[in-house]
PDB file of C-alpha atoms in Angstrom:
ATOM      1  CA  MET G   1      99.304 110.041 118.793  1.00 53.00           C
ATOM      2  CA  LYS G   2      97.380 106.819 118.274  1.00 67.00           C
ATOM      3  CA  LYS G   3      94.470 106.127 120.616  1.00 75.00           C
ATOM      4  CA  SER G   4      94.716 103.103 122.873  1.00 87.00           C
ATOM      5  CA  TYR G   5      92.150 101.258 124.966  1.00 89.00           C
ATOM      6  CA  ASN G   6      94.809 100.262 127.517  1.00 88.00           C
ATOM      7  CA  LEU G   7      92.769  97.247 128.688  1.00 90.00           C
ATOM      8  CA  PRO G   8      93.979  93.672 129.281  1.00 89.00           C
ATOM      9  CA  CYS G   9      91.719  92.167 126.611  1.00 91.00           C
ATOM     10  CA  ASN G  10      92.367  90.504 123.236  1.00 92.00           C
ATOM     11  CA  ILE G  11      89.534  92.494 121.672  1.00 93.00           C
ATOM     12  CA  ALA G  12      90.831  95.815 123.021  1.00 94.00           C
ATOM     13  CA  GLU G  13      94.418  95.024 121.972  1.00 94.00           C
ATOM     14  CA  THR G  14      93.239  94.060 118.479  1.00 94.00           C
ATOM     15  CA  LEU G  15      91.181  97.248 118.203  1.00 94.00           C
ATOM     16  CA  ASN G  16      94.315  99.203 119.144  1.00 93.00           C
ATOM     17  CA  ILE G  17      95.714  97.947 115.816  1.00 94.00           C
ATOM     18  CA  ILE G  18      92.705  97.792 113.476  1.00 95.00           C
ATOM     19  CA  GLY G  19      90.043  99.884 115.211  1.00 94.00           C
ATOM     20  CA  ASP G  20      90.760 103.260 113.613  1.00 94.00           C
ATOM     21  CA  LYS G  21      88.322 104.594 111.039  1.00 94.00           C
ATOM     22  CA  TRP G  22      89.177 103.348 107.518  1.00 97.00           C
ATOM     23  CA  THR G  23      91.618 100.622 108.631  1.00 97.00           C
ATOM     24  CA  LEU G  24      89.386  97.602 108.037  1.00 97.00           C
ATOM     25  CA  LEU G  25      88.187  99.065 104.739  1.00 97.00           C
ATOM     26  CA  ILE G  26      91.821  99.401 103.639  1.00 98.00           C
ATOM     27  CA  VAL G  27      92.370  95.757 104.604  1.00 98.00           C
ATOM     28  CA  ARG G  28      89.191  94.822 102.704  1.00 97.00           C
ATOM     29  CA  ASP G  29      90.499  96.475  99.553  1.00 98.00           C
ATOM     30  CA  LEU G  30      93.957  94.927  99.919  1.00 98.00           C
ATOM     31  CA  LEU G  31      92.269  91.518 100.280  1.00 97.00           C
ATOM     32  CA  THR G  32      90.510  92.071  96.939  1.00 95.00           C
ATOM     33  CA  GLY G  33      93.763  92.915  95.148  1.00 96.00           C
ATOM     34  CA  VAL G  34      93.816  96.713  95.283  1.00 97.00           C
ATOM     35  CA  SER G  35      97.494  97.447  95.939  1.00 96.00           C
ATOM     36  CA  LYS G  36      98.469 100.943  94.828  1.00 96.00           C
ATOM     37  CA  PHE G  37      97.962 104.106  96.872  1.00 96.00           C
ATOM     38  CA  SER G  38      96.049 105.884  94.111  1.00 95.00           C
ATOM     39  CA  ASP G  39      93.736 102.892  93.632  1.00 97.00           C
ATOM     40  CA  LEU G  40      93.101 102.646  97.380  1.00 97.00           C
ATOM     41  CA  LYS G  41      92.355 106.385  97.464  1.00 97.00           C
ATOM     42  CA  SER G  42      89.884 106.012  94.573  1.00 97.00           C
ATOM     43  CA  SER G  43      88.216 102.985  96.131  1.00 96.00           C
ATOM     44  CA  LEU G  44      87.794 104.631  99.536  1.00 97.00           C
ATOM     45  CA  SER G  45      85.764 107.656  98.573  1.00 94.00           C
ATOM     46  CA  GLY G  46      86.191 110.389 101.162  1.00 95.00           C
ATOM     47  CA  ILE G  47      89.473 109.302 102.741  1.00 97.00           C
ATOM     48  CA  ALA G  48      92.104 112.046 103.002  1.00 97.00           C
ATOM     49  CA  PRO G  49      95.528 111.140 101.565  1.00 96.00           C
ATOM     50  CA  ASN G  50      97.263 111.819 104.902  1.00 97.00           C
ATOM     51  CA  ILE G  51      94.838 109.479 106.709  1.00 97.00           C
ATOM     52  CA  LEU G  52      95.407 106.739 104.116  1.00 97.00           C
ATOM     53  CA  SER G  53      99.184 107.170 104.456  1.00 96.00           C
ATOM     54  CA  ASP G  54      98.942 107.047 108.243  1.00 96.00           C
ATOM     55  CA  ARG G  55      96.772 103.907 108.280  1.00 97.00           C
ATOM     56  CA  LEU G  56      99.063 102.126 105.791  1.00 97.00           C
ATOM     57  CA  ARG G  57     102.109 103.089 107.875  1.00 96.00           C
ATOM     58  CA  ILE G  58     100.505 101.700 111.046  1.00 95.00           C
ATOM     59  CA  LEU G  59      99.495  98.494 109.264  1.00 97.00           C
ATOM     60  CA  GLU G  60     103.082  98.106 108.066  1.00 97.00           C
ATOM     61  CA  GLU G  61     104.508  98.798 111.550  1.00 96.00           C
ATOM     62  CA  GLU G  62     102.172  96.159 112.992  1.00 96.00           C
ATOM     63  CA  GLY G  63     103.296  93.584 110.415  1.00 97.00           C
ATOM     64  CA  LEU G  64      99.977  93.373 108.565  1.00 98.00           C
ATOM     65  CA  VAL G  65     101.199  95.034 105.363  1.00 98.00           C
ATOM     66  CA  LYS G  66     104.462  94.950 103.443  1.00 97.00           C
ATOM     67  CA  THR G  67     105.514  97.410 100.780  1.00 96.00           C
ATOM     68  CA  GLU G  68     107.435  97.170  97.551  1.00 93.00           C
ATOM     69  CA  LEU G  69     108.784 100.009  95.466  1.00 90.00           C
ATOM     70  CA  TYR G  70     107.383  99.768  91.931  1.00 87.00           C
ATOM     71  CA  SER G  71     108.560 103.166  90.644  1.00 83.00           C
ATOM     72  CA  LYS G  72     111.708 105.067  91.585  1.00 84.00           C
ATOM     73  CA  HIS G  73     110.886 108.354  89.852  1.00 85.00           C
ATOM     74  CA  PRO G  74     108.646 109.416  91.439  1.00 87.00           C
ATOM     75  CA  PRO G  75     108.869 106.894  94.301  1.00 84.00           C
ATOM     76  CA  ARG G  76     105.700 104.790  94.385  1.00 88.00           C
ATOM     77  CA  LEU G  77     104.880 101.896  96.681  1.00 91.00           C
ATOM     78  CA  GLU G  78     102.701  98.874  96.210  1.00 96.00           C
ATOM     79  CA  TYR G  79     101.018  97.431  99.304  1.00 97.00           C
ATOM     80  CA  GLU G  80     100.416  93.765 100.055  1.00 97.00           C
ATOM     81  CA  LEU G  81      98.992  92.012 103.082  1.00 98.00           C
ATOM     82  CA  THR G  82     101.263  89.674 105.018  1.00 98.00           C
ATOM     83  CA  LYS G  83      99.858  86.367 106.291  1.00 98.00           C
ATOM     84  CA  LYS G  84      98.979  88.185 109.522  1.00 98.00           C
ATOM     85  CA  GLY G  85      97.037  90.748 107.484  1.00 98.00           C
ATOM     86  CA  GLN G  86      95.413  88.152 105.246  1.00 98.00           C
ATOM     87  CA  ASP G  87      94.102  86.327 108.305  1.00 97.00           C
ATOM     88  CA  LEU G  88      91.887  89.347 108.990  1.00 97.00           C
ATOM     89  CA  LYS G  89      89.649  88.033 106.191  1.00 96.00           C
ATOM     90  CA  HIS G  90      87.913  85.919 108.833  1.00 95.00           C
ATOM     91  CA  VAL G  91      87.111  89.039 110.878  1.00 95.00           C
ATOM     92  CA  LEU G  92      85.849  90.912 107.808  1.00 96.00           C
ATOM     93  CA  ASN G  93      83.761  87.937 106.693  1.00 95.00           C
ATOM     94  CA  ALA G  94      82.161  87.702 110.157  1.00 95.00           C
ATOM     95  CA  ILE G  95      81.367  91.435 110.088  1.00 95.00           C
ATOM     96  CA  ALA G  96      79.856  91.132 106.587  1.00 94.00           C
ATOM     97  CA  ILE G  97      77.736  88.147 107.635  1.00 94.00           C
ATOM     98  CA  TRP G  98      76.538  90.014 110.738  1.00 94.00           C
ATOM     99  CA  GLY G  99      75.690  93.028 108.566  1.00 94.00           C
ATOM    100  CA  ASN G 100      73.614  90.894 106.212  1.00 92.00           C
ATOM    101  CA  GLU G 101      71.669  89.579 109.191  1.00 92.00           C
ATOM    102  CA  TYR G 102      70.980  92.909 110.902  1.00 95.00           C
ATOM    103  CA  LEU G 103      71.273  95.785 108.422  1.00 95.00           C
ATOM    104  CA  ASP G 104      68.444  96.823 106.139  1.00 94.00           C
ATOM    105  CA  GLU G 105      70.554  96.902 102.998  1.00 92.00           C
ATOM    106  CA  LYS G 106      72.819  94.105 101.756  1.00 90.00           C
ATOM    107  CA  PHE G 107      75.781  94.913  99.542  1.00 90.00           C
ATOM    108  CA  TYR G 108      77.234  91.447  99.041  1.00 87.00           C
ATOM    109  CA  GLU G 109      77.094  87.969 100.507  1.00 91.00           C
ATOM    110  CA  VAL G 110      79.873  85.719 101.760  1.00 94.00           C
ATOM    111  CA  ILE G 111      79.302  82.541  99.761  1.00 95.00           C
ATOM    112  CA  ASP G 112      80.755  79.093  99.195  1.00 95.00           C
ATOM    113  CA  PRO G 113      82.437  79.343  95.752  1.00 95.00           C
ATOM    114  CA  GLN G 114      81.471  75.768  94.859  1.00 96.00           C
ATOM    115  CA  CYS G 115      77.752  75.723  95.629  1.00 97.00           C
ATOM    116  CA  GLY G 116      77.052  79.480  95.682  1.00 96.00           C
ATOM    117  CA  HIS G 117      75.175  79.407  98.989  1.00 96.00           C
ATOM    118  CA  GLU G 118      75.716  81.978 101.730  1.00 93.00           C
ATOM    119  CA  VAL G 119      77.924  80.654 104.542  1.00 94.00           C
ATOM    120  CA  GLU G 120      77.846  81.249 108.273  1.00 91.00           C
ATOM    121  CA  PRO G 121      80.689  81.302 110.800  1.00 90.00           C
ATOM    122  CA  THR G 122      81.460  78.142 112.750  1.00 92.00           C
ATOM    123  CA  TYR G 123      83.882  77.245 115.513  1.00 93.00           C
ATOM    124  CA  TYR G 124      86.105  74.212 115.109  1.00 94.00           C
ATOM    125  CA  CYS G 125      88.239  72.512 117.758  1.00 95.00           C
ATOM    126  CA  PRO G 126      91.320  71.085 116.021  1.00 95.00           C
ATOM    127  CA  ILE G 127      92.189  68.916 119.061  1.00 96.00           C
ATOM    128  CA  CYS G 128      88.780  67.221 119.250  1.00 95.00           C
ATOM    129  CA  GLU G 129      88.394  67.505 115.446  1.00 96.00           C
ATOM    130  CA  LYS G 130      84.812  68.689 115.675  1.00 96.00           C
ATOM    131  CA  VAL G 131      82.607  71.715 115.096  1.00 95.00           C
ATOM    132  CA  THR G 132      81.231  73.192 118.293  1.00 93.00           C
ATOM    133  CA  PRO G 133      77.989  75.203 118.431  1.00 88.00           C
ATOM    134  CA  SER G 134      79.232  77.621 121.080  1.00 89.00           C
ATOM    135  CA  VAL G 135      82.342  78.969 122.744  1.00 92.00           C
ATOM    136  CA  THR G 136      83.219  80.599 126.035  1.00 93.00           C
ATOM    137  CA  TYR G 137      86.136  82.714 127.214  1.00 90.00           C
ATOM    138  CA  ARG G 138      88.921  81.537 129.512  1.00 88.00           C
ATOM    139  CA  THR G 139      91.090  84.218 131.103  1.00 87.00           C
ATOM    140  CA  PHE G 140      94.776  83.873 131.878  1.00 83.00           C
ATOM    141  CA  ASP G 141      95.668  84.869 135.412  1.00 70.00           C
TER     142      ASP G 141
END
């Protein structure tokens, strides 16, 4: 049975979906174009096939991944992120940027493809049409 935080919080509810070990790394690989089970298994050194299957099933149930049969004999699926899944790129980019700031070793940078400089996260208010330097939380009662 899947673990649940059971807390009235957007962060907790999101972690109920993507907080299991390996899940964000699977999303990372799907974002980079890895789409077949065997390729995901090779890319994620150390993941057990049953864990990979379970995480992909959960991601599909949650609407983050869709599957397509690419071979009938034997049956083989290809995995692709939905828009909901693709939007996790912002979360992964923020985690990578944080890691570059606070971890001893850097593995890659999140860069602007035009100028090649490392980027940083910003918050933008589409109503006011401006970047804001900080945010706060508002709860719904």
